[in-house]
Each structure stands twice: as C-alpha cells, then as structure tokens.
Amino acid sequence: MASSALNIERPGERGVVPLRIAVVGAGGWGAQHARVVTERLDTELVGIVGRDAGRTEARAASFGTRGYTSLDGMLEAEHPDLVTVCLPNEEHFAPTLALLRAGVPLLVEKPLVFDLGEADALLEAAGDTFFAINFNHRYAEPVLRARAAIEAGELGELVFATWRFGGEANRGPSPHANLIETQCHGFDMLEHLCGPIASVAAQMTSMTYGAFSTVAIALEFASGAVGTMLGSYDSSYAYPDAQLVELNGTAGRAVIRDTVGSLSLQSVGDETERVWRPGYFDDEARSFERTFDRHLDAVLTSLRAGSPPPVPASAGRRALKLAHAVIRSHETGARVPTRPAA
C-alpha cells in the first residue's frame, strides 16, 4: 500500500505562474474552498463572491483577498483562471449557468442541481468549458486504496456492495434533500468502485419531519453484482461507522469506515485482516476536509494540462439521474432501469 497522496506542507507545483482562483460562496464549506486555494504555492485567491456584503467582506479579509457581491463585477475585475462554486444546495443553477455562459472554467460543489432539465441546461451551456464537480469522497485514502485493490484483482469478481451514510438532518426545501444532496456521494462512489448501476428499487420513510429523511435502495449493477444503499437524516455523525462501504468479491472483501477512518482487506478463508489507518502524524489522511485538497490538486493538474476534469460535472448529472430513478421506484413500487447509454 502506498503512502498518503498529498504533502500538505504548502502543496502545489513550484516554479509556475499561480492560477488565479475565485470562490463563489461565503458559507462554511466555502471557507474550505478559500483555505485550500490560499494554502497552495501555485494558486492565488483573487476574490470571494457572496450575497451579504458585510459577511463577504469579512470572509475575504480573513483570507487576504477582495470581496464581491456581483459575479459580473468579480469576473470583470479579476479575470480568474478557475472559479469554485459553493452555494446553498438548491441555489446552484443560476450562478453556475451565468459562469458557464461567461466561459469560465468551473469546479462546483455537489449536488449539481436538483432538476434533470437544469442539469442538462448546464452541461449544454458548458460545451467544451472545463466543468468539474466535487465528489471528494473519491480522494479519501481508504477509497484510493480500495480501488487499487479492486484493480489488482485482490477481491476477485465483485458480487455485492453496500453503502451506508447517516447523520443529523440537513433540511432543505426539497423533500428529497437527503437522497439528492447527501446520497449523491453514494451513487458516485459505488459506480466509481463497482461500475454502472443497471437498476434500482427503493423504500423511503417520512416519519420524522415530513421529508423523505431515510431511504433504503436495492441495486443491480451492470456487471451482475447486487448492492444496497441506506441513507439517513435520522441518525448521527457521532456514531461509529456513520459512513461505511463494504465490497465483497469472489476472492476477498474490503471495508471502508467513516470515509477516511480505515480500510480493511481480507481474503476468502483467511481469518487475518490487513488494516490501514492514518498514523499518528498523518493528520492529512485522517481529515475529511483534506479530501477536497486532494481533489483540487487533481483538478489543477488537469486544468494546466488542458485535459478533462478528473470528475466531470456529468458525474453530478449521473448521480441526479439515479436519484430520480429511486424516487420513481418509490412512487410506483417498481424496479426502475438505470443502465447508462452506451
């Protein structure tokens, strides 16, 4: 197993002209976007765009940059090489569309949007513009190592996979906020590790506060494997294994705990587990926030090379399509096909 993927002591490419990056969003996760950009050697944070002038100015000042309440004003003044978008979950569409029409390379937070028509409009407006989405779970150390084990054949042919992710409610206007805003990571992760999902069948409950706060989904993969997803806003992130992935194959099993917590690998018939956990000094690998640092590192490498994004925005559209199939399955009581087009 390799060591951690990113050196956090001023990461970034040395000896290059820094890329000018602006952040749209002055909220909590927007602060992580600003932090990542300011900590790198090869990027310069040139502005933060927010809705509230006082809050935006305070956030910008804390990172030594300029605050704006106008997207157009920021673009005209700063001419950024990349814009990252971190806004409330159901307010992504209009600002993202405006930036794409301006031809600006983008990295946007998940979910892409809640409506498939809006997702299609964004992808159409993007054309060939660099357009990435932050499915940062892919960059957690246990996930990187699990994917390497799968590709090396250590698990054999995958037969079943499970995803569980539950915590306190992040309520929003949509009754399907949990499914679309949070479990999009599960859809992306399972397809990233196991291949395309071919069909879904769903159960949901709205027993706590009216929205569909907990969902249980049966999955069929195109490979012939099966799987399950359990996503909840009726649990707690304080519980151990709030997030868990199990991948079971003909030759072995991999279990990922709490995204960055640990990876265990075990072979069929062998009672001995091999376990990776971050070491005493490996704060970078044990930090969920640093998975975004790793993703941005890959994004900037692709952007400088003129290559497609490592996780394109179309992955956000795919996760949204799967979520809508789950909704349709729950409403109709039928299994819904989801195999992607060739």
XYZ file of C-alpha atoms in Angstrom:
342
model
C 0.000 0.000 0.000
C 1.289 3.457 -0.924
C 1.704 6.377 1.437
C -0.716 9.300 1.554
C -1.316 11.042 -1.738
C -0.698 14.684 -0.842
C 2.000 16.568 1.047
C 0.188 19.317 2.951
C 3.283 21.451 3.605
C 2.488 24.120 1.008
C 1.345 21.729 -1.721
C 1.312 22.709 -5.357
C 3.569 22.907 -8.357
C 6.679 25.009 -7.863
C 8.111 27.444 -10.364
C 4.879 28.153 -12.241
C 2.717 31.243 -12.573
C -0.028 30.880 -9.929
C -3.522 30.227 -11.222
C -5.985 32.957 -10.280
C -8.950 31.377 -8.472
C -12.154 32.943 -7.151
C -14.620 31.343 -4.754
C -18.372 31.878 -5.055
C -19.892 31.323 -1.634
C -19.081 32.738 1.791
C -20.566 29.925 3.887
C -18.961 27.185 5.950
C -17.749 24.920 3.154
C -16.887 27.978 1.081
C -14.283 28.686 3.766
C -12.727 25.310 2.954
C -12.524 26.325 -0.704
C -10.771 29.555 0.253
C -8.433 27.735 2.636
C -7.327 25.194 0.043
C -6.547 27.881 -2.529
C -4.593 30.089 -0.123
C -2.506 27.199 1.229
C -1.108 26.222 -2.173
C 2.060 27.504 -3.806
C 0.605 27.556 -7.317
C -2.715 29.348 -6.744
C -3.814 32.838 -5.781
C -7.205 33.575 -4.235
C -8.320 36.668 -6.149
C -11.818 37.107 -4.760
C -14.777 35.769 -2.816
C -18.326 36.362 -4.040
C -21.207 36.360 -1.563
C -24.713 37.700 -1.169
C -24.273 39.594 2.101
C -21.770 42.452 1.736
C -20.664 42.522 5.368
C -20.180 38.781 5.663
C -18.433 38.599 2.311
C -16.026 41.428 3.125
C -15.191 39.811 6.467
C -14.542 36.435 4.837
C -12.421 38.000 2.090
C -10.394 39.993 4.622
C -9.717 36.854 6.660
C -8.082 35.313 3.592
C -6.338 38.461 2.412
C -8.374 38.922 -0.752
C -11.252 41.026 -2.131
C -14.967 40.575 -1.567
C -17.690 40.969 -4.205
C -21.461 40.767 -4.245
C -21.615 40.684 -8.050
C -20.454 37.776 -10.203
C -20.054 40.065 -13.209
C -18.122 42.590 -11.155
C -15.722 39.913 -9.934
C -15.192 38.494 -13.416
C -14.555 41.933 -14.911
C -12.106 42.912 -12.187
C -10.223 39.654 -11.634
C -10.339 37.538 -14.843
C -9.931 34.273 -12.873
C -8.444 31.116 -14.391
C -10.858 28.988 -12.336
C -13.938 29.652 -10.234
C -15.139 27.311 -7.500
C -18.829 27.416 -6.619
C -20.010 26.586 -3.102
C -23.586 27.784 -2.556
C -26.667 26.504 -0.700
C -27.733 23.191 -2.192
C -30.785 24.332 -4.129
C -29.331 27.622 -5.357
C -26.684 26.281 -7.727
C -28.358 26.675 -11.090
C -28.474 30.390 -11.946
C -24.938 31.344 -10.794
C -23.436 28.244 -12.416
C -25.236 28.940 -15.686
C -24.029 32.561 -15.665
C -20.433 31.489 -15.126
C -20.608 28.849 -17.856
C -22.031 31.388 -20.299
C -19.050 33.577 -19.424
C -16.778 30.703 -20.462
C -15.085 30.400 -17.065
C -13.554 27.040 -16.015
C -15.519 25.768 -13.014
C -15.325 23.410 -10.079
C -18.765 23.191 -8.455
C -19.969 21.601 -5.252
C -22.427 18.739 -5.268
C -25.263 18.320 -5.876
C -25.042 19.712 -9.382
C -28.724 20.738 -9.214
C -31.991 19.052 -8.138
C -33.716 19.118 -11.552
C -32.591 16.998 -14.514
C -33.655 19.665 -17.002
C -31.436 22.183 -15.246
C -28.566 19.681 -15.232
C -28.922 19.235 -18.984
C -29.031 23.005 -19.497
C -25.765 23.417 -17.565
C -23.976 20.692 -19.491
C -25.198 22.136 -22.785
C -24.057 25.638 -21.798
C -20.659 24.266 -20.761
C -19.785 22.850 -24.159
C -16.033 22.296 -24.028
C -15.528 24.509 -20.972
C -13.686 22.821 -18.083
C -16.539 21.849 -15.737
C -15.786 19.686 -12.684
C -17.843 18.611 -9.663
C -16.513 17.979 -6.175
C -17.161 14.316 -5.419
C -14.307 14.468 -2.947
C -15.056 11.100 -1.306
C -13.193 9.514 -4.220
C -9.962 11.031 -2.887
C -10.097 9.636 0.651
C -7.091 7.418 1.344
C -9.174 4.282 2.101
C -11.094 4.758 -1.165
C -7.913 5.181 -3.224
C -6.524 2.017 -1.678
C -9.755 0.050 -2.111
C -9.921 0.964 -5.786
C -6.282 -0.115 -6.228
C -7.083 -3.446 -4.565
C -10.041 -3.983 -6.894
C -7.963 -3.154 -9.969
C -5.214 -5.513 -8.766
C -7.740 -8.358 -8.551
C -7.411 -8.762 -4.790
C -11.189 -9.041 -4.352
C -11.826 -11.154 -7.439
C -15.141 -10.503 -9.164
C -17.360 -8.216 -7.095
C -20.572 -9.930 -6.023
C -22.182 -7.401 -3.676
C -21.562 -3.934 -2.308
C -23.135 -1.887 0.455
C -23.152 1.825 1.236
C -24.426 3.308 4.485
C -24.300 7.009 5.309
C -26.353 8.667 8.014
C -26.270 11.645 10.325
C -28.204 14.648 11.522
C -30.675 16.280 9.157
C -29.569 18.914 6.658
C -33.064 20.122 5.879
C -33.941 21.977 2.717
C -36.937 22.850 0.544
C -36.854 19.539 -1.333
C -38.454 16.500 0.327
C -35.609 14.504 -1.239
C -32.710 16.547 0.165
C -31.106 13.505 1.794
C -31.268 11.457 -1.395
C -30.060 14.169 -3.792
C -27.769 16.309 -1.639
C -26.080 13.667 0.543
C -26.508 10.232 -1.011
C -25.217 11.515 -4.373
C -21.826 10.591 -2.868
C -23.048 7.010 -2.544
C -24.214 6.764 -6.136
C -20.926 8.192 -7.372
C -18.799 6.075 -5.041
C -20.460 2.768 -5.848
C -20.261 3.348 -9.604
C -16.647 4.516 -9.196
C -15.760 1.260 -7.446
C -18.243 -1.260 -8.883
C -19.226 0.012 -12.323
C -22.594 1.174 -13.683
C -25.809 0.672 -11.734
C -28.315 -1.045 -14.007
C -31.497 -0.745 -11.936
C -32.805 0.468 -8.574
C -35.699 -0.422 -6.267
C -36.480 1.812 -3.301
C -38.212 2.282 0.018
C -38.432 5.636 1.829
C -39.794 6.940 5.100
C -41.046 10.408 6.043
C -41.961 9.528 9.637
C -39.795 12.139 11.430
C -40.296 15.588 9.902
C -42.243 15.167 6.688
C -39.413 14.868 4.174
C -38.081 11.519 2.948
C -35.348 11.550 5.540
C -34.309 7.883 5.313
C -34.055 5.790 2.149
C -33.227 2.139 1.510
C -32.296 1.145 -2.040
C -31.656 -2.214 -3.706
C -29.199 -2.027 -6.600
C -28.386 -4.142 -9.633
C -25.002 -3.490 -11.267
C -24.384 -3.985 -14.971
C -21.668 -6.491 -14.037
C -24.263 -8.792 -12.436
C -23.353 -7.817 -8.881
C -26.000 -6.533 -6.487
C -25.890 -3.891 -3.811
C -27.686 -1.884 -1.165
C -27.708 1.750 -0.085
C -29.036 3.091 3.212
C -29.053 6.857 3.594
C -30.483 8.703 6.570
C -31.014 12.105 8.148
C -32.428 10.313 11.208
C -29.079 9.200 12.603
C -25.954 10.903 13.997
C -22.479 11.604 12.701
C -21.324 10.991 16.274
C -21.976 7.253 15.857
C -19.091 4.982 14.837
C -19.392 3.841 11.229
C -21.718 6.711 10.345
C -20.389 6.057 6.858
C -19.486 2.531 5.753
C -18.758 0.819 2.438
C -18.394 -2.942 2.067
C -17.188 -4.517 -1.174
C -17.420 -8.312 -1.284
C -15.906 -10.328 -4.116
C -15.160 -13.929 -5.009
C -11.620 -13.623 -3.617
C -11.912 -11.141 -0.772
C -13.581 -8.231 0.958
C -12.835 -4.543 1.528
C -14.489 -2.398 4.205
C -14.151 1.414 4.339
C -15.129 3.063 7.607
C -16.087 6.723 8.028
C -14.631 7.658 4.623
C -11.167 8.487 5.988
C -11.148 6.282 9.096
C -9.811 2.935 7.927
C -9.693 0.305 5.202
C -9.657 -3.404 5.979
C -8.834 -6.038 3.375
C -9.400 -9.730 3.912
C -9.068 -12.760 1.642
C -11.567 -15.592 1.434
C -10.784 -18.229 4.056
C -8.162 -16.069 5.793
C -9.068 -15.008 9.319
C -6.402 -12.299 9.243
C -7.326 -8.739 8.221
C -4.918 -6.201 6.754
C -5.919 -2.781 8.061
C -4.850 0.699 7.008
C -5.422 3.578 9.420
C -3.811 7.019 9.373
C -0.716 7.123 11.537
C -0.008 9.390 14.472
C 1.456 12.191 12.366
C -0.741 11.615 9.302
C -3.296 14.348 10.016
C -3.773 14.948 6.303
C -5.053 11.443 5.582
C -7.417 11.351 8.576
C -9.058 14.674 7.669
C -12.272 14.599 5.644
C -11.722 18.233 4.635
C -8.358 17.341 3.091
C -10.065 15.056 0.587
C -11.040 18.310 -1.108
C -7.383 19.406 -1.122
C -6.532 16.188 -2.932
C -9.321 16.625 -5.446
C -8.340 20.230 -6.159
C -4.763 19.049 -6.684
C -6.014 16.710 -9.415
C -8.291 19.405 -10.857
C -5.432 21.892 -11.207
C -3.168 19.295 -12.798
C -5.837 18.603 -15.430
C -6.602 22.282 -15.960
C -2.947 23.175 -16.534
C -2.556 20.248 -18.939
C -5.668 21.145 -20.927
C -7.190 17.771 -20.012
C -10.773 16.981 -18.995
C -11.642 17.248 -15.297
C -10.846 14.185 -13.156
C -14.502 14.164 -12.025
C -16.578 15.919 -14.699
C -19.866 17.659 -13.950
C -21.586 14.929 -15.962
C -20.929 12.676 -12.935
C -23.214 15.011 -10.991
C -25.866 14.622 -13.645
C -25.485 10.830 -13.455
C -25.946 10.819 -9.660
C -29.035 13.017 -10.068
C -30.466 10.649 -12.678
C -30.032 7.729 -10.285
C -31.711 9.709 -7.502
C -34.699 10.472 -9.716
C -34.937 6.793 -10.642
C -35.048 5.974 -6.925
C -37.874 8.494 -6.456
C -39.787 6.941 -9.343
C -39.272 3.452 -7.908
C -40.657 4.549 -4.547
C -43.670 6.242 -6.167
C -44.519 3.302 -8.436
C -43.386 0.355 -6.330
C -41.423 -0.967 -9.313
C -37.799 -1.579 -10.110
C -36.516 1.174 -12.429
C -33.782 0.564 -15.057
C -30.821 2.949 -14.874
C -28.205 1.429 -17.157
C -26.317 4.330 -18.759
C -26.409 4.812 -22.513
C -23.541 3.229 -24.410
